[in-house]
CSV table of C-alpha atoms in Angstrom, one decimal:
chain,number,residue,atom,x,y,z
A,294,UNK,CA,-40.7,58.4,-89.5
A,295,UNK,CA,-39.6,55.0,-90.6
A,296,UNK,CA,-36.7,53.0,-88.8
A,297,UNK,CA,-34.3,53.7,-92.0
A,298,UNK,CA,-35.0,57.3,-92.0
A,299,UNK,CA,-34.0,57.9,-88.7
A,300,UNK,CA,-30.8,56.2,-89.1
A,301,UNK,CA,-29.9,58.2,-91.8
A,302,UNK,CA,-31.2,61.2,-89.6
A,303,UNK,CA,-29.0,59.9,-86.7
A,304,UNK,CA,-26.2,59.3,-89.0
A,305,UNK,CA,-26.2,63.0,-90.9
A,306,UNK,CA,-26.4,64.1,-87.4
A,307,UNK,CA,-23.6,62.7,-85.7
A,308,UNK,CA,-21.4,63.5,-88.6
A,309,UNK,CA,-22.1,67.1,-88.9
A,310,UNK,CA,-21.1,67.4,-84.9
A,311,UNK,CA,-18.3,64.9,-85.5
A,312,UNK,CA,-16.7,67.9,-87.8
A,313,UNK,CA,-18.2,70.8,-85.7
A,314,UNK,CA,-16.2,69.4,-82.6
A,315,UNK,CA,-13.2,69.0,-85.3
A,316,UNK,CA,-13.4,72.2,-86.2
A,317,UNK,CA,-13.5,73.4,-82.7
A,318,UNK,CA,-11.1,72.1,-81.8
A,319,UNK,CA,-8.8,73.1,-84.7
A,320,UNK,CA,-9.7,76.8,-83.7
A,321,UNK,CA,-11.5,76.8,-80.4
A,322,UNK,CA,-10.8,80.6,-79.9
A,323,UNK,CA,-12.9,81.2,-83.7
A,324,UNK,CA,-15.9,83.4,-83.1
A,325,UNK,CA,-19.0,81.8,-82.6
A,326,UNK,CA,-17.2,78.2,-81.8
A,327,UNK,CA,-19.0,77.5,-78.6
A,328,UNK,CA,-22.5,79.1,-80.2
A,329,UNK,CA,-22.3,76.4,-83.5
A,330,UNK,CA,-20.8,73.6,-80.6
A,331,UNK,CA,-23.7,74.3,-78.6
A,332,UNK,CA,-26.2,74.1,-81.9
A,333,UNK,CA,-24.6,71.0,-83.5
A,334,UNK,CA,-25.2,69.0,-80.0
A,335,UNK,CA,-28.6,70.1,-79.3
A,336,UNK,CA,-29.5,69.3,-82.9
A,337,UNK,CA,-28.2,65.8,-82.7
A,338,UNK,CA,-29.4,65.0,-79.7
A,339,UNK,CA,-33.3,66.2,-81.1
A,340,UNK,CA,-32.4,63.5,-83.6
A,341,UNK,CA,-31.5,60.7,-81.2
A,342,UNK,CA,-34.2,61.5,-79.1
A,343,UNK,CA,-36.8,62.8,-80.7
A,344,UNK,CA,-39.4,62.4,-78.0
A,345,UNK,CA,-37.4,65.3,-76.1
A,346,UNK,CA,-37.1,63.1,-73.0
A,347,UNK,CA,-33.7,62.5,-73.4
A,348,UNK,CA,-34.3,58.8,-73.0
């Protein structure tokens, strides 16, 4: 994967947790908040660190 590619990887990432963790917040008792919390972090950080080393 090209430099670029991962940025805008990186970047589509941290946006779609930026608005999960807003959304959370908003409503922290909805069902399923912690479950698609849980998902949008582990899913960003795959895209930060794609070598799974978390490094």
């Amino acid at each position: 994967m090209s430099e670029q590619q991962h940025s805008i990887e990186a970047a589509a990432a941290y946006e779609s947790l930026r608005q999960t963790v807003a959304d959370v917040a908003a409503d922290p008792w909805a069902p399923g908040a912690e479950e698609r919390l849980s998902a949008a972090a582990h899913a960003a950080h795959a895209v930060m660190y794609p070598s799974g080393n978390g490094s």
